[in-house]
Amino acid sequence: EAGGPKIPMKYGRVDVTGPEQCPEEGRLP
């Protein structure tokens, strides 16, 4: 720790609202 503020960890994408907006498996660059 460097003495900074505590920021809660969040997993997952925040720029999509559902799984239908994610690219298909194997389509990531």
CSV table of N, CA and C in Angstrom, one decimal:
chain,number,residue,atom,x,y,z
A,1,GLU,N,0.8,-1.2,0.0
A,1,GLU,CA,0.0,0.0,0.0
A,1,GLU,C,0.9,1.2,0.0
A,2,ALA,N,0.4,2.3,-0.7
A,2,ALA,CA,1.1,3.5,-0.8
A,2,ALA,C,0.5,4.6,0.1
A,3,GLY,N,-0.5,4.2,0.9
A,3,GLY,CA,-1.1,5.2,1.7
A,3,GLY,C,-2.3,6.0,1.1
A,4,GLY,N,-2.7,5.6,-0.1
A,4,GLY,CA,-3.7,6.3,-0.8
A,4,GLY,C,-5.1,5.9,-0.3
A,5,PRO,N,-6.2,6.4,-0.9
A,5,PRO,CA,-7.5,6.1,-0.5
A,5,PRO,C,-7.9,4.7,-0.8
A,6,LYS,N,-8.8,4.1,0.0
A,6,LYS,CA,-9.3,2.8,-0.3
A,6,LYS,C,-10.4,2.9,-1.4
A,7,ILE,N,-10.2,2.2,-2.5
A,7,ILE,CA,-11.2,2.1,-3.6
A,7,ILE,C,-11.7,0.7,-3.7
A,8,PRO,N,-13.0,0.5,-3.6
A,8,PRO,CA,-13.5,-0.9,-3.7
A,8,PRO,C,-13.3,-1.4,-5.1
A,9,MET,N,-12.9,-2.7,-5.1
A,9,MET,CA,-12.7,-3.4,-6.4
A,9,MET,C,-14.0,-3.8,-7.0
A,10,LYS,N,-14.2,-3.5,-8.3
A,10,LYS,CA,-15.4,-4.0,-9.1
A,10,LYS,C,-14.9,-4.7,-10.3
A,11,TYR,N,-15.5,-5.9,-10.5
A,11,TYR,CA,-15.2,-6.7,-11.7
A,11,TYR,C,-16.2,-6.5,-12.8
A,12,GLY,N,-15.8,-6.7,-14.0
A,12,GLY,CA,-16.7,-6.6,-15.1
A,12,GLY,C,-16.6,-5.3,-15.9
A,13,ARG,N,-17.3,-5.2,-17.0
A,13,ARG,CA,-17.3,-4.0,-17.8
A,13,ARG,C,-18.4,-3.1,-17.3
A,14,VAL,N,-18.1,-1.8,-17.5
A,14,VAL,CA,-19.1,-0.8,-17.1
A,14,VAL,C,-19.6,0.0,-18.3
A,15,ASP,N,-19.1,-0.3,-19.5
A,15,ASP,CA,-19.6,0.4,-20.7
A,15,ASP,C,-20.6,-0.4,-21.4
A,16,VAL,N,-21.1,-1.5,-20.9
A,16,VAL,CA,-22.2,-2.2,-21.6
A,16,VAL,C,-23.3,-2.5,-20.5
A,17,THR,N,-24.5,-2.7,-21.0
A,17,THR,CA,-25.6,-2.9,-20.0
A,17,THR,C,-26.1,-4.3,-19.9
A,18,GLY,N,-25.6,-5.2,-20.9
A,18,GLY,CA,-26.0,-6.6,-20.8
A,18,GLY,C,-25.1,-7.4,-21.7
A,19,PRO,N,-25.2,-8.7,-21.5
A,19,PRO,CA,-24.3,-9.6,-22.2
A,19,PRO,C,-24.5,-9.6,-23.7
A,20,GLU,N,-25.7,-9.2,-24.2
A,20,GLU,CA,-25.9,-9.1,-25.6
A,20,GLU,C,-25.1,-8.0,-26.3
A,21,GLN,N,-24.5,-7.1,-25.6
A,21,GLN,CA,-23.7,-6.0,-26.2
A,21,GLN,C,-22.2,-6.4,-26.2
A,22,CYS,N,-21.9,-7.5,-25.6
A,22,CYS,CA,-20.5,-8.0,-25.6
A,22,CYS,C,-20.2,-8.7,-26.9
A,23,PRO,N,-19.0,-8.7,-27.4
A,23,PRO,CA,-18.6,-9.5,-28.6
A,23,PRO,C,-18.7,-11.0,-28.4
A,24,GLU,N,-18.9,-11.7,-29.4
A,24,GLU,CA,-19.0,-13.2,-29.3
A,24,GLU,C,-17.6,-13.7,-28.8
A,25,GLU,N,-17.7,-14.9,-28.2
A,25,GLU,CA,-16.4,-15.6,-27.8
A,25,GLU,C,-15.5,-15.8,-29.0
A,26,GLY,N,-14.2,-15.4,-28.8
A,26,GLY,CA,-13.2,-15.6,-29.9
A,26,GLY,C,-13.1,-14.4,-30.8
A,27,ARG,N,-13.9,-13.4,-30.6
A,27,ARG,CA,-13.9,-12.2,-31.5
A,27,ARG,C,-13.1,-11.0,-30.9
A,28,LEU,N,-12.5,-11.2,-29.7
A,28,LEU,CA,-11.7,-10.1,-29.2
A,28,LEU,C,-10.4,-10.0,-29.9
A,29,PRO,N,-9.8,-8.8,-30.0
A,29,PRO,CA,-8.6,-8.6,-30.7
A,29,PRO,C,-7.4,-9.2,-30.0
